[in-house]
XYZ file of C-alpha atoms in Angstrom:
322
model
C 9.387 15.510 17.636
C 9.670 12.959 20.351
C 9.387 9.272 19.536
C 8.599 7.074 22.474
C 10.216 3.470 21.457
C 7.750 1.328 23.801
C 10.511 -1.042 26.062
C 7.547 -3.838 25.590
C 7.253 -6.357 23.164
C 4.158 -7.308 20.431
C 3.208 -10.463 18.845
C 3.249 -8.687 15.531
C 1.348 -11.902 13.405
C -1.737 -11.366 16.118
C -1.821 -7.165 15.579
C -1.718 -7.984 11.855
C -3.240 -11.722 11.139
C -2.366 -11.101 7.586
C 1.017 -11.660 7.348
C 0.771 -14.873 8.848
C -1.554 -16.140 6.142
C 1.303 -17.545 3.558
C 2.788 -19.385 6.278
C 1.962 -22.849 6.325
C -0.802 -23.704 8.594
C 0.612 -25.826 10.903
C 3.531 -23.459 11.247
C 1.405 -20.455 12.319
C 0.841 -20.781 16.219
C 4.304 -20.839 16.236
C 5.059 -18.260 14.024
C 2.853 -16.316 16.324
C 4.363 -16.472 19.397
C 7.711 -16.405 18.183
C 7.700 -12.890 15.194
C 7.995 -10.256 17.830
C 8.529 -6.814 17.836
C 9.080 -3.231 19.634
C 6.493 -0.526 19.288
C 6.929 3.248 18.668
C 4.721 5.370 20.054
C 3.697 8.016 17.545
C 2.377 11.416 17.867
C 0.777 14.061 15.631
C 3.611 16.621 14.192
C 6.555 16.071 12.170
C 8.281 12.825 12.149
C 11.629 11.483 11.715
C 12.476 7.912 11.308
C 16.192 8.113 10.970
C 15.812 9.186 15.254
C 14.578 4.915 15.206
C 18.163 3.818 14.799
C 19.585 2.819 17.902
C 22.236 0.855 19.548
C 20.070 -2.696 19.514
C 20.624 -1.941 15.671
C 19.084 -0.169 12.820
C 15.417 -0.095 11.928
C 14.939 -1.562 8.469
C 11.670 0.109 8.309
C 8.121 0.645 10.355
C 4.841 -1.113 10.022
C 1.962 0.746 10.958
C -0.666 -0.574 13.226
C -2.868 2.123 13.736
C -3.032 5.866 13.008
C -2.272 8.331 10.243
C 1.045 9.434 8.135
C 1.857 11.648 5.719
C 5.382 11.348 3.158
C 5.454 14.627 2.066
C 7.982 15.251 -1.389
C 9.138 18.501 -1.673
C 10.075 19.569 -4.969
C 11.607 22.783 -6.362
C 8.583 24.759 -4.066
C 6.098 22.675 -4.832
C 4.661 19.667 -2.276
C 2.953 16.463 -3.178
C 1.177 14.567 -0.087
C 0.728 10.797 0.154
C -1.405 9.112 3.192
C -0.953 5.766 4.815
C -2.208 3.829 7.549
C -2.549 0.718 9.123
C -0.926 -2.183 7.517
C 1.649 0.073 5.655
C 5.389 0.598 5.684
C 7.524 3.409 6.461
C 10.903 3.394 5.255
C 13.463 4.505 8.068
C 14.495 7.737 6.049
C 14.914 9.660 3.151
C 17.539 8.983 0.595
C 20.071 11.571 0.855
C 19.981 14.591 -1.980
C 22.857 13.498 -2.903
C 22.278 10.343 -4.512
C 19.523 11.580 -6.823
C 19.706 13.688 -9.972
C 16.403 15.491 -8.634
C 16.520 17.227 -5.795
C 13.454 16.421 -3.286
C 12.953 16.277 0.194
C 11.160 13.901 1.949
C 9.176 14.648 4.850
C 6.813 12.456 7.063
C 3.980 14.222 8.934
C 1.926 12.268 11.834
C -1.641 13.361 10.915
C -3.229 11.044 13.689
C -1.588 10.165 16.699
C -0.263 6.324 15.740
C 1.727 2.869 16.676
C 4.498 1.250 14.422
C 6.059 -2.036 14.697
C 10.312 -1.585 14.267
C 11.451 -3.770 11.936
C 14.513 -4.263 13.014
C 17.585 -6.388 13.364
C 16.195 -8.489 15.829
C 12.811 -9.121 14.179
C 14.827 -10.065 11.028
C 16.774 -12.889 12.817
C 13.283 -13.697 14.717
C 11.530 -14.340 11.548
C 14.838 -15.435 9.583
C 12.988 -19.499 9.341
C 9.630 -17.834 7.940
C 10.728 -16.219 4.288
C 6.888 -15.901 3.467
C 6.403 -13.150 6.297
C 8.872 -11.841 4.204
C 7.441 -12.289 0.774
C 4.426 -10.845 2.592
C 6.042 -7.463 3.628
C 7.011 -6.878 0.036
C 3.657 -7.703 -1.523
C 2.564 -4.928 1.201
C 5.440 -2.725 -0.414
C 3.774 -3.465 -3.826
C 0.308 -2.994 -2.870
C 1.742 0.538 -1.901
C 2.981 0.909 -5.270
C 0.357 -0.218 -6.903
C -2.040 3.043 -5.122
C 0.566 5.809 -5.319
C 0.621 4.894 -9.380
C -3.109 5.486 -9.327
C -3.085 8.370 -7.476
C -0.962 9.427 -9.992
C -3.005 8.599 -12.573
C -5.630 10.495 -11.113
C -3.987 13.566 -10.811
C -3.771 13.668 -14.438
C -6.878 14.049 -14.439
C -7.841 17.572 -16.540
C -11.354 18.488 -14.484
C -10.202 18.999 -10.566
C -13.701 17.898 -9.676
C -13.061 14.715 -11.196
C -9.750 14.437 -9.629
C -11.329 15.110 -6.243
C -14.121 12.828 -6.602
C -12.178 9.913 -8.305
C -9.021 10.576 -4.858
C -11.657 10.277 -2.216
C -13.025 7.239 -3.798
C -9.491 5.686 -4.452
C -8.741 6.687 -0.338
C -12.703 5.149 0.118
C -11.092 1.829 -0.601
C -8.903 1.654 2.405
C -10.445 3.815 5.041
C -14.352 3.973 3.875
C -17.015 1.961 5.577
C -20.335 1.819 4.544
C -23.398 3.563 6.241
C -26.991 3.879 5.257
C -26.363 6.716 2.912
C -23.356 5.910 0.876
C -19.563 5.128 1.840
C -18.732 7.611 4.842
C -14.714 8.232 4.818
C -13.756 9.277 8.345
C -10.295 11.387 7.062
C -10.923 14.624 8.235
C -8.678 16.147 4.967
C -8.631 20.054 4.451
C -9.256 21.528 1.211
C -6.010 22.641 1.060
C -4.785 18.760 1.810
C -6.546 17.682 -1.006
C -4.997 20.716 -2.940
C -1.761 19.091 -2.092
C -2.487 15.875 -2.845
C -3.989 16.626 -6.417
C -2.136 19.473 -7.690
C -4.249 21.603 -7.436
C -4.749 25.273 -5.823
C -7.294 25.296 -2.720
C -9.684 27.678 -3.836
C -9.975 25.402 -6.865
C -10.571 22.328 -4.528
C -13.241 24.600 -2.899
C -15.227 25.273 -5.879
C -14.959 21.762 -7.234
C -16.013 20.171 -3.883
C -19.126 23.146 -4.234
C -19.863 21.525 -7.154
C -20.117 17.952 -6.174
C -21.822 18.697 -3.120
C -24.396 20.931 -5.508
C -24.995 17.420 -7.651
C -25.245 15.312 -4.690
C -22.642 13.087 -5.039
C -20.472 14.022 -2.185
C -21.330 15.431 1.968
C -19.103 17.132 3.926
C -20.606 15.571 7.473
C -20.461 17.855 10.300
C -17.683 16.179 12.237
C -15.617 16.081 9.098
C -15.900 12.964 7.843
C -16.873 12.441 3.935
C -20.101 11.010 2.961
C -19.954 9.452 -1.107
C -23.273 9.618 -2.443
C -22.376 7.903 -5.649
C -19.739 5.621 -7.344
C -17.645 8.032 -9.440
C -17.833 7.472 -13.290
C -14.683 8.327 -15.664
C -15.190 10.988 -17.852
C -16.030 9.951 -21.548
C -13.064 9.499 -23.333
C -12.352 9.940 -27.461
C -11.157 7.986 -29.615
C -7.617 8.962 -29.655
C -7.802 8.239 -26.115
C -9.522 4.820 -25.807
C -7.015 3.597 -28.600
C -3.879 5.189 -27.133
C -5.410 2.882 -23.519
C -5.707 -0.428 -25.868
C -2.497 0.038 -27.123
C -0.873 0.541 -23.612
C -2.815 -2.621 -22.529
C -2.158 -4.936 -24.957
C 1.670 -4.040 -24.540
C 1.708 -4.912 -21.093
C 0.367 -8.541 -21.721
C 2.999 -11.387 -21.355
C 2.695 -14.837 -22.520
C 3.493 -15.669 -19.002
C -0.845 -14.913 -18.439
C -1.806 -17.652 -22.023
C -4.239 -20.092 -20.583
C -5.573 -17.876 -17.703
C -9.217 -17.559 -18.340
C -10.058 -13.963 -19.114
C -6.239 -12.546 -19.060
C -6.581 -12.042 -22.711
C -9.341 -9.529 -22.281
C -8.818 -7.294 -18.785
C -10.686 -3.849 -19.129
C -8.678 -0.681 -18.695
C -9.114 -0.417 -14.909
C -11.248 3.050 -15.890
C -13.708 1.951 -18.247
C -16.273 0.143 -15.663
C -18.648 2.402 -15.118
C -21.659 -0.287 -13.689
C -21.549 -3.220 -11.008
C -22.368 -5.823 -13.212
C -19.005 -4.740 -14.884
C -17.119 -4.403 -12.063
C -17.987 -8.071 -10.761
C -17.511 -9.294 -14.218
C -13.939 -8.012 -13.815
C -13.058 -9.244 -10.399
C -14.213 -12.583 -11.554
C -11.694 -12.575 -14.183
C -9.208 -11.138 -12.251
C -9.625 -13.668 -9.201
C -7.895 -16.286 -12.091
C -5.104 -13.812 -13.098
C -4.319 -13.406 -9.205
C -4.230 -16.849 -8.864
C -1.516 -17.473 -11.705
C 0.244 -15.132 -9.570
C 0.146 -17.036 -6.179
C 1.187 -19.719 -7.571
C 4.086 -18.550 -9.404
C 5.194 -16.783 -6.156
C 4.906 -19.611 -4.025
C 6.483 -21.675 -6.735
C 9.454 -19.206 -6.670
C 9.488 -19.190 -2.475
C 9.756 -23.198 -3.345
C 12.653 -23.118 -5.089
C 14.496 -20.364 -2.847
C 14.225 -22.868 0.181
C 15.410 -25.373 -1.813
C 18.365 -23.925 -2.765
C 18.875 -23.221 1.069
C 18.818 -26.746 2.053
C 20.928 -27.637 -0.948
C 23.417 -25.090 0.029
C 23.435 -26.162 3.563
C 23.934 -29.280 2.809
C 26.918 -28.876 0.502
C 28.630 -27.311 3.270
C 28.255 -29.539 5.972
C 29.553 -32.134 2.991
C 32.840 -30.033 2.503
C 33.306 -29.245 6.577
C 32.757 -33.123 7.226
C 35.425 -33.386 4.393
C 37.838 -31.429 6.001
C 37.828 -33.116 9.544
């Protein structure tokens, strides 16, 4: 497949205002004109990023601005799909077979025609002064983490309807938009997509969408868009099951969360099943997130520190030397 790297250049921070936002403020404007960076032109059909490398240097990865991708892993004849879309990154290729003990093979599909941002050499020694644009393209890198482990999660699901209601909600969070009837997700995805994103056979998807469409919790729209009729609900769990999540949860707490209001006591992220819960949760949350921040920021502190201490030092020992 052709990849069309566009010759002109993008203010990235005004495509995605974002990234900019852990910059200080009276930094930005400059940061703005200043981070830029070369476009590829995408379109639909298989896609190779290693074909990005070029002689102005090699592209570190791709930020997507608009469109639709697929990384496809291949394993032992059996294929496992995950989307992303604007805001996300690409990695320039696939490790080699050779340096893991399983044997996959990664594949990226172009499902809607789309534009990346090349993050490459140059827009590294652009953007070398701002280390929070930085910090900001890894917490992107996490946030990508953080979905493919519950789409994971959901694929363990044992009911395929559940699986299929609980993906389409979990893809509802980036791409759905609400309409007068429920949350209308525009991703025209097959059955057999969602087969392939689940684990599950096609005609099995089939029935199971049937099914949900019978109970009126989910529309296939005409134009192939998805219309959610109703938040999904986990399935009641047992005992066993409930204390095997407590256990999990209260292993994962850290003392680096004592004196966060509400840290002590985070649901399981499945056991909300009403809005007044859900709020409840984000409330407590919002102070968990903001223990984070700081610590991050308290880390970037320290990192430029060190920088100007190090810099410093050597101007020290090359004045000493004269």
């Amino acid at each position: 497949m052709a990849v069309t790297v566009e010759e002109h250049i993008v203010r990235l921070l005004e495509l995605d205002p974002e990234l900019a936002e852990r910059i200080p403020a009276d930094q930005r404007e400059q940061a703005r004109r200043v981070a830029l960076a070369r476009t590829a032109t995408l379109p639909r059909g298989r896609l190779t990023p290693a074909l990005l490398s070029n002689s102005r240097g090699a592209v570190h990865g791709m930020l997507l601005l608009d469109g639709l991708v697929s990384r496809n892993v291949h394993l032992s004849g059996a294929t496992t799909i995950q989307l992303l879309g604007a805001g996300d990154l690409l990695e320039p290729a696939a490790l080699p077979l050779d340096t893991t003990l399983v044997p996959v093979d990664v594949t990226w599909a172009v499902l809607e025609p789309a534009t990346a941002a090349l993050l490459d050499d140059d827009f590294i020694l652009t953007v070398r002064r701002w280390p929070e644009l930085i910090v900001a393209l890894f917490e992107r890198v996490g946030a990508q983490t953080a979905r493919s482990g519950t789409h994971c999660a959901i694929s363990q699901l044992p009911r395929v309807e559940d699986r299929v209601e609980a993906l389409l909600w979990l893809l509802a969070e980036r791409w759905g938009r609400v309409g007068p009837y429920g949350i209308v997700l525009p991703l025209k995805l097959t059955h057999a997509t969602l087969g392939l994103m689940l684990g599950a056979k096609r005609p099995t998807v089939s029935l199971a969408v049937k099914r949900l469409e019978e109970s009126g919790r989910l529309v296939r729209r005409g134009d192939g868009a998805w219309l959610l009729k109703e938040a999904w609900a986990p399935p009641e769990q047992s005992p066993r099951q409930a204390a095997k999540i407590r256990f999990v949860g209260d292993a994962q707490r850290s003392d680096r969360w004592e004196g966060v209001e509400g840290a002590g006591d985070l649901p399981h992220p499945l056991n909300s099943t009403t809005s007044h819960e859900l709020k409840a949760r984000v409330e407590r949350m919002k102070g968990v997130h903001a223990r984070a921040r700081d610590e991050y920021r308290e880390t970037l502190d320290h990192a430029v520190s060190a920088r100007e201490r190090s810099a410093a030092l050597r101007n020290r020992v090359r004045d000493g030397r004269r």
